[in-house]
C-alpha positions as a printed Julia matrix, in Angstrom:
529×3 Matrix{Float64}:
   0.23   10.27   20.56
  -3.44   11.19   20.08
  -2.79   12.26   16.48
  -1.34    8.85   15.6
  -4.25    7.05   17.29
  -6.86    8.99   15.35
  -5.12    9.29   11.98
  -3.25    6.0    11.6
  -5.47    3.76   13.73
  -8.77    4.86   12.2
  -7.43    4.83    8.64
  -6.14    1.26    9.15
  -9.4    -0.05   10.63
 -11.63    1.49    7.95
  -9.24    0.68    5.1
  -8.99   -2.95    6.21
 -12.77   -3.2     6.6
 -13.67   -2.03    3.1
 -10.92   -4.18    1.58
 -12.68   -7.26    2.91
 -15.76   -6.48    0.81
 -13.77   -5.85   -2.38
 -13.77   -2.03   -2.3
 -10.65    0.13   -2.76
  -9.06    1.14    0.59
  -9.46    4.84   -0.29
 -13.23    4.43    0.28
 -12.41    3.4     3.84
 -10.01    6.34    4.24
 -12.78    8.76    3.22
 -15.16    7.16    5.72
 -12.41    7.34    8.36
 -12.1    11.09    7.76
 -15.8    11.6     8.43
 -15.6     9.36   11.48
 -12.64   11.27   12.93
 -14.43   14.55   12.26
 -17.54   13.25   14.03
 -16.1    11.65   17.16
 -12.59   13.1    17.39
 -13.33   16.26   19.37
 -15.31   14.28   21.97
 -12.36   11.98   22.7
  -9.56   14.51   22.96
  -8.36   14.7    19.36
  -5.68   17.42   19.26
  -6.65   20.58   17.42
  -3.65   20.36   15.09
  -4.86   17.05   13.58
  -6.68   18.77   10.7
  -3.82   21.11    9.69
  -1.25   18.28    9.93
  -3.36   16.03    7.7
  -3.86   18.85    5.19
  -0.1    19.39    5.07
   0.58   15.67    4.59
  -2.16   15.6     1.94
  -0.48   18.43    0.02
   2.82   16.55    0.02
   1.07   13.43   -1.23
  -0.63   15.27   -4.09
   2.66   16.87   -5.16
   4.44   13.52   -5.18
   1.56   11.88   -7.06
   1.65   14.52   -9.8
   5.44   14.21   -9.98
   5.24   10.44  -10.53
   2.49   10.97  -13.13
   4.81   13.33  -14.99
   7.56   10.69  -14.89
   5.31    8.32  -16.84
   4.06   10.82  -19.42
   5.27   12.5   -22.57
   4.54   16.14  -23.34
   2.92   15.29  -26.68
   0.25   13.29  -24.87
  -1.2    16.52  -23.49
  -1.45   18.14  -26.94
  -3.38   15.34  -28.65
  -6.75   16.5   -30.12
  -8.94   14.24  -27.98
  -7.15   15.51  -24.87
  -7.22   19.27  -25.44
 -10.5    19.25  -27.35
 -12.15   16.79  -24.97
 -11.18   18.8   -21.89
 -12.29   22.16  -23.31
 -15.59   20.94  -24.77
 -16.48   19.02  -21.62
 -15.63   22.02  -19.42
 -17.79   24.44  -21.43
 -20.78   22.1   -21.76
 -20.57   21.07  -18.09
 -20.85   24.7   -17.01
 -23.84   25.07  -19.29
 -25.49   22.03  -17.69
 -24.63   22.46  -14.0
 -25.02   26.24  -13.63
 -28.8    26.4   -14.42
 -29.45   23.4   -12.18
 -27.61   24.98   -9.24
 -29.43   28.28   -9.87
 -32.85   26.6    -9.96
 -32.36   24.38   -6.89
 -29.95   26.08   -4.51
 -29.45   29.8    -5.09
 -30.97   32.85   -6.73
 -27.56   34.37   -7.54
 -26.23   33.66  -11.01
 -22.63   34.37  -10.04
 -22.7    31.85   -7.19
 -24.35   29.28   -9.44
 -21.75   29.89  -12.14
 -18.84   29.41   -9.74
 -20.31   26.19   -8.38
 -20.92   25.02  -11.95
 -17.27   25.71  -12.76
 -16.12   23.78   -9.67
 -18.28   20.8   -10.69
 -16.92   20.81  -14.25
 -13.53   19.51  -13.06
 -12.72   15.84  -12.46
 -10.6    14.47   -9.63
  -6.94   14.23  -10.59
  -5.99   12.39   -7.4
  -8.76    9.78   -7.56
  -8.35    9.08  -11.28
  -4.57    8.85  -11.11
  -4.72    6.68   -7.99
  -7.18    4.25   -9.6
  -5.33    4.09  -12.92
  -2.02    3.57  -11.13
  -3.44    0.82   -8.93
  -4.71   -0.97  -12.05
  -1.38   -0.27  -13.85
  -3.22    1.57  -16.61
  -1.42    4.93  -16.57
   0.47    3.96  -19.71
  -2.52    2.58  -21.63
  -4.24    4.63  -24.31
  -7.28    5.34  -22.15
  -5.06    6.06  -19.13
  -2.96    8.56  -21.07
  -6.09   10.22  -22.43
  -7.64   10.55  -18.98
  -4.49   11.97  -17.36
  -3.99   14.39  -20.28
  -7.54   15.7   -19.87
  -7.0    16.13  -16.13
  -3.83   18.13  -16.72
  -5.64   20.45  -19.16
  -8.4    20.85  -16.56
  -5.85   21.82  -13.91
  -4.49   24.49  -16.24
  -8.05   25.75  -16.79
  -8.52   25.88  -13.01
  -5.48   28.13  -12.65
  -6.95   30.49  -15.26
 -10.3    30.52  -13.43
  -8.57   31.38  -10.15
  -6.64   34.18  -11.84
  -9.84   35.67  -13.31
 -12.25   35.38  -10.39
  -9.87   35.63   -7.42
  -7.56   38.23   -8.9
  -4.56   35.92   -8.47
  -2.81   36.79  -11.69
   0.7    35.3   -11.92
   3.49   37.86  -11.88
   6.15   38.3   -14.54
   8.32   35.67  -12.8
   5.79   33.04  -13.91
   7.21   33.36  -17.43
  10.2    31.39  -16.14
   8.11   28.25  -16.7
   9.03   28.49  -20.39
  12.7    28.23  -19.43
  12.27   24.97  -17.48
  13.36   22.77  -20.45
  16.82   24.3   -19.99
  16.96   22.51  -16.62
  16.69   19.07  -18.2
  20.46   18.39  -18.62
  21.06   19.45  -15.01
  18.2    17.3   -13.72
  19.4    14.31  -15.75
  22.89   14.67  -14.32
  21.47   15.0   -10.81
  19.55   11.76  -11.24
  22.66   10.01  -12.58
  24.61   11.02   -9.47
  21.86   10.02   -7.0
  22.63    6.3    -7.13
  20.06    3.62   -6.22
  19.6     4.03   -2.47
  18.05    6.6    -0.13
  19.74    9.46   -2.01
  17.53    8.62   -5.0
  14.47    8.86   -2.76
  15.64   12.24   -1.45
  16.28   13.39   -5.03
  12.68   12.6    -5.89
  11.39   14.45   -2.83
  13.56   17.47   -3.57
  12.47   17.67   -7.21
   8.77   17.21   -6.46
   8.38   19.11   -3.17
  11.17   21.7    -3.19
  11.95   22.65   -6.78
   8.5    21.77   -8.15
   6.27   22.63   -5.19
   7.94   25.54   -3.38
   9.89   26.76   -6.41
   6.82   27.28   -8.58
   4.88   28.94   -5.76
   7.73   31.45   -5.42
   7.3    32.49   -9.07
   3.51   32.75   -8.67
   2.33   29.36   -9.99
   0.69   26.42   -8.22
   3.01   23.86   -6.71
   0.91   21.09   -8.31
   1.87   22.36  -11.77
   5.52   22.57  -10.68
   5.6    18.96   -9.48
   4.04   17.78  -12.74
   6.49   19.81  -14.85
   9.45   18.36  -12.95
   8.18   14.87  -13.64
   7.65   15.63  -17.34
  11.2    16.98  -17.64
  12.58   13.73  -16.23
  10.21   11.37  -18.09
  12.81   10.65  -20.78
  15.51    9.58  -18.32
  16.32    5.83  -18.28
  15.87    5.74  -14.5
  12.53    7.56  -14.4
  10.73    4.29  -13.62
  13.15    3.48  -10.8
  12.65    6.95   -9.33
   8.88    6.52   -9.46
   9.15    3.14   -7.72
  11.35    4.57   -4.97
   8.7     7.18   -4.15
   5.77    4.77   -4.29
   5.39    3.78   -0.62
   6.0     7.3     0.71
   3.51    8.79   -1.75
   0.86    6.21   -0.8
   1.19    7.04    2.9
   0.89   10.78    2.26
  -2.15   10.26    0.02
  -3.93    8.58    2.91
  -3.73   12.0     4.53
  -5.41   13.48    1.45
  -8.45   11.2     1.66
  -8.69   11.67    5.43
  -8.57   15.45    5.02
 -11.38   15.36    2.41
 -13.56   13.49    4.9
 -12.61   15.96    7.65
 -13.4    19.05    5.59
 -16.59   19.75    7.53
 -19.65   18.18    9.09
 -22.67   18.75    6.86
 -26.0    20.24    7.83
 -29.24   19.13    6.19
 -28.86   21.55    3.27
 -25.35   20.29    2.55
 -26.58   16.69    2.58
 -29.38   17.51    0.11
 -26.87   19.38   -2.07
 -24.52   16.38   -2.08
 -27.29   13.88   -2.85
 -28.57   15.96   -5.77
 -25.05   16.21   -7.21
 -24.57   12.48   -6.72
 -27.7    11.93   -8.81
 -26.28   14.25  -11.47
 -22.88   12.51  -11.5
 -23.8    10.18  -14.42
 -24.25   13.28  -16.61
 -20.56   14.0   -16.18
 -19.58   10.54  -17.39
 -22.1    10.49  -20.24
 -20.8    13.82  -21.52
 -17.21   12.55  -21.48
 -18.29    9.42  -23.34
 -20.07   11.41  -26.05
 -17.18   13.86  -26.48
 -14.56   11.11  -26.78
 -16.7     9.15  -29.24
 -16.85   12.34  -31.33
 -13.03   12.29  -31.46
 -13.18    8.81  -33.09
 -12.28    6.82  -30.02
 -13.91    3.44  -29.73
 -16.73    2.72  -27.32
 -14.53    0.78  -24.92
 -11.83    3.43  -24.71
 -14.41    6.2   -24.38
 -16.32    4.33  -21.68
 -13.32    3.37  -19.52
 -11.81    6.86  -19.88
 -15.12    8.54  -19.06
 -15.67    6.35  -16.02
 -12.21    7.19  -14.66
 -13.11   10.9   -14.98
 -16.55   10.59  -13.38
 -15.9    12.16   -9.99
 -16.07   15.72   -8.77
 -12.69   17.3    -8.2
 -10.73   18.27   -5.12
  -9.36   21.02   -7.36
 -12.89   22.4    -7.47
 -12.6    22.83   -3.7
  -9.38   24.8    -4.2
 -11.16   27.01   -6.72
 -14.1    27.55   -4.34
 -11.78   28.28   -1.4
  -9.86   30.85   -3.44
 -12.92   32.79   -4.64
 -14.83   34.75   -1.95
 -18.18   34.48   -3.76
 -18.01   30.66   -3.71
 -16.81   30.06   -0.14
 -20.34   29.54    1.23
 -20.49   26.36   -0.87
 -17.19   24.93    0.34
 -18.57   22.39    2.84
 -21.45   21.23    0.55
 -18.96   20.85   -2.3
 -16.59   18.87   -0.06
 -19.41   16.48    0.86
 -20.38   16.16   -2.82
 -16.75   15.4    -3.76
 -16.56   12.75   -1.03
 -19.81   11.11   -2.14
 -18.62   11.09   -5.76
 -15.43    9.32   -4.63
 -17.49    6.71   -2.8
 -19.47    6.08   -6.0
 -16.63    6.25   -8.52
 -14.0     4.14   -6.74
 -15.88    0.8    -6.74
 -17.29    1.4   -10.23
 -13.79    1.93  -11.63
 -12.63   -1.23   -9.9
 -14.98   -3.17  -12.2
 -14.84   -0.86  -15.25
 -13.86   -3.54  -17.76
 -16.48   -6.0   -16.51
 -19.17   -3.29  -16.67
 -18.24   -2.51  -20.27
 -18.39   -6.2   -21.22
 -21.9    -6.33  -19.76
 -23.14   -3.39  -21.85
 -20.79   -3.74  -24.83
 -23.47   -4.37  -27.52
 -25.43   -1.26  -26.52
 -22.35    0.99  -26.21
 -20.74   -0.08  -29.47
 -23.7     1.32  -31.4
 -22.33    4.81  -30.75
 -18.95    4.17  -32.42
 -18.08    6.14  -35.55
 -17.11    4.33  -38.74
 -13.61    5.88  -38.68
 -11.17    5.12  -35.89
  -8.36    6.88  -34.08
  -4.93    5.74  -35.41
  -4.01    4.2   -32.04
  -7.09    1.98  -32.17
  -6.84    0.24  -35.54
  -7.17   -3.58  -35.8
  -3.91   -5.46  -35.27
  -2.02   -7.73  -37.68
   0.24  -10.34  -36.05
   2.12  -11.12  -39.29
   3.96  -14.47  -39.2
   4.46  -14.5   -35.42
   4.14  -17.87  -33.68
   4.19  -16.81  -30.0
   2.42  -13.91  -28.25
   4.12  -12.07  -25.4
   1.66   -9.9   -23.5
   3.31   -7.1   -21.52
   6.7    -5.87  -22.71
   8.18   -4.77  -19.41
  11.34   -6.34  -18.01
   9.83   -9.83  -17.68
   8.14   -9.75  -21.08
  11.24   -8.39  -22.81
  13.4   -11.11  -21.27
  10.91  -13.75  -22.47
  10.85  -12.2   -25.95
  14.65  -12.21  -26.22
  14.85  -15.83  -25.01
  12.32  -16.9   -27.64
  14.31  -15.14  -30.36
  17.45  -17.01  -29.26
  15.52  -20.3   -29.56
  14.59  -19.53  -33.17
  10.94  -18.54  -32.62
   9.09  -15.54  -34.08
   7.5   -13.86  -31.06
   5.46  -10.66  -31.18
   5.22   -8.37  -28.16
   1.95   -6.69  -27.25
   1.67   -3.81  -24.81
  -0.97   -1.19  -24.0
   1.68    1.54  -23.58
   2.26    3.07  -27.02
   5.52    4.71  -25.99
   6.91    1.45  -24.64
   5.97   -0.2   -27.94
   7.74    2.55  -29.88
  10.88    1.99  -27.8
  10.86   -1.74  -28.55
  10.29   -1.06  -32.25
  13.31    1.27  -32.28
  15.33   -1.53  -30.64
  14.37   -3.87  -33.48
  11.78   -5.97  -31.66
   8.48   -6.97  -33.23
   6.04   -5.19  -30.91
   2.61   -3.64  -31.46
   0.2    -1.54  -29.42
  -2.63   -3.73  -28.11
  -4.63   -4.06  -24.9
  -5.26   -7.59  -23.66
  -8.37   -6.35  -21.83
  -9.88   -4.99  -25.05
 -12.61   -7.24  -26.47
 -12.3    -5.56  -29.87
  -8.69   -6.75  -30.09
  -9.81  -10.35  -29.6
 -12.63   -9.95  -32.12
 -10.28   -8.67  -34.84
  -7.06  -10.65  -34.29
  -6.14  -13.84  -36.18
  -4.66  -16.48  -33.85
  -4.38  -19.35  -36.34
  -0.56  -19.13  -36.55
  -0.04  -18.73  -32.8
   1.19  -21.79  -30.91
   1.78  -20.32  -27.44
   1.14  -17.21  -25.35
   3.2   -15.72  -22.53
   1.35  -13.52  -20.04
   3.98  -11.16  -18.59
   1.75   -8.29  -17.43
   1.93   -7.23  -13.78
  -1.8    -6.61  -13.34
  -3.72   -9.7   -12.21
  -6.99   -8.66  -13.85
  -5.26   -8.2   -17.22
  -3.8   -11.72  -17.04
  -7.14  -13.24  -16.09
  -8.95  -11.5   -18.95
  -6.23  -12.41  -21.47
  -6.32  -16.09  -20.48
 -10.11  -16.21  -20.62
 -10.29  -14.39  -23.96
  -7.64  -16.64  -25.51
  -9.64  -19.72  -24.59
 -12.93  -18.1   -25.61
 -11.38  -17.34  -29.02
 -10.76  -21.04  -29.55
  -7.02  -20.91  -28.81
  -5.81  -24.39  -27.85
  -2.09  -23.68  -27.57
   0.01  -23.33  -24.44
  -0.61  -20.36  -22.12
   2.17  -19.63  -19.64
   1.91  -16.83  -17.08
   4.0   -15.32  -14.35
   2.54  -14.37  -10.97
   3.71  -11.92   -8.33
   1.85  -13.53   -5.42
   1.12  -17.16   -4.49
  -2.62  -16.57   -4.12
  -2.78  -15.45   -7.78
  -1.58  -18.78   -9.18
  -4.87  -20.65   -8.78
  -6.89  -17.78  -10.25
  -4.71  -17.52  -13.38
  -4.7   -21.29  -13.87
  -8.47  -21.44  -13.48
  -8.82  -18.68  -16.1
  -7.12  -20.89  -18.69
  -3.34  -20.82  -18.2
  -1.53  -24.15  -18.54
   1.34  -23.16  -16.28
   1.78  -20.29  -13.83
   5.12  -19.46  -12.25
   5.92  -17.32   -9.24
   8.42  -14.85  -10.68
  10.53  -14.32   -7.57
  10.57  -18.04   -6.8
  11.73  -18.86  -10.34
  14.42  -16.19  -10.1
  15.68  -17.68   -6.83
  15.78  -21.2    -8.28
  17.7   -19.94  -11.34
  20.24  -18.24   -9.08
  20.69  -21.46   -7.11
  21.21  -23.48  -10.3
  23.8   -21.0   -11.57
  25.57  -21.1    -8.21
  25.71  -24.91   -8.25
  26.88  -25.03  -11.87
  29.64  -22.51  -11.13
  30.7   -24.41   -7.98
  30.76  -27.76   -9.78
  32.76  -26.24  -12.62
  35.33  -24.71  -10.27
  35.72  -27.97   -8.29
  36.15  -30.11  -11.39
  39.66  -31.23  -12.46
  41.39  -28.74  -14.76
  40.81  -30.8   -17.87
  37.1   -31.25  -17.11
  36.18  -27.64  -16.31
  33.45  -26.27  -18.53
  34.11  -23.11  -20.44
  32.21  -20.11  -19.07
  28.88  -19.47  -20.8
């Protein structure tokens, strides 16, 4: 039981502690990893703790990449700001970091170059975890960030092939045949049902077919898990599959953050190395911001995307571990990655507030032309706004249509908006957390607003911005938790409803109406609705 005491107990204590001060739990998990590494051997920690955590971490990463693939579309990866942004940032980063490493830490150009390459990557796990927690994977900036990370992972595979001599064999060409699997995978998902078999289907596709299957043909399992998710992203039950894997994936990812913290105890040189790289971390974010601005993205999108990518990558550790000339830097790099996580996680928690604070200064860098996805929005003759066009928002939209209103749906997921447009609904791409949207939108014809987003922060910002824009109409919001009601009301909402409570009350009313109807005399029974 010693493994459970050290891994689960320590992770819980540290995760709970940092949550009380408003930091993401993953910061506590990283600290727990260092703590276990420091005191574990003295108190009888079993020797297999590290390998077990690394194995669990690998499963968590595979499942994370699989769920990311479920929420993406292949064309997102081929957009100019994604491919161009990733390549330009990678090349310039090497040009910046390599001379610094050579001047401060080594006299060997090859070692400096390999460390510079490792530092050029951004953390896929951290960025995806933060974006998912904030429900921003489907937003424009979330899609851009994830696309860049995927391109970086592909670059990392090329680097490993060149410097470590790990060239994929001819079987790797089978990756181009994977689209042929789509009908089979769709049918498999149809047959899996809605219970534990669906969960097992997700695990098999991500860990077995994606993870092990791709390693057999000479490719990384991480790429395989992502490809499997992409192949299934068009299935109607992709969201349900992702939800079924959520809790299991979160538990396994705790092992990832613990294993990063347990990667090695630093000596003085490693600490200095990590502190210097922590000081250089802003350069990474600034470079992303400049590159994305050059691709005509607005300051807000560029800033939030850049901040989500401002962390050194665990994939850089994989690159360093796989190249003999870079293995001396493995522990210093692991410490630097951990420190970058500790810096990036809380900053990303308050990314939108930070941008609002520095918005006037950052907007000066915007180009006069804009990306098509970021043009000002026209609400037409709509009279009610529905923010968030998921299941709750769509139901509200349809109910308003039935009552004779002219609602317009707004959502930050462009693909969700396209789906609603194809279904005949009046929906546009817009982000309620985007100050530029509020500065450019005309609310004079709007009489009411429905806040149907899941994310609490998005609802709070939308309510505040509506009131700050002079909107005096009714604001109605749903809430997932009772402790959110007061916050949303204080932000400006007139009425806030607990979604599950309202659903339960509606069920009770329907039950009573049906019972009363069935018990009424034959001539008085109401016709079914």
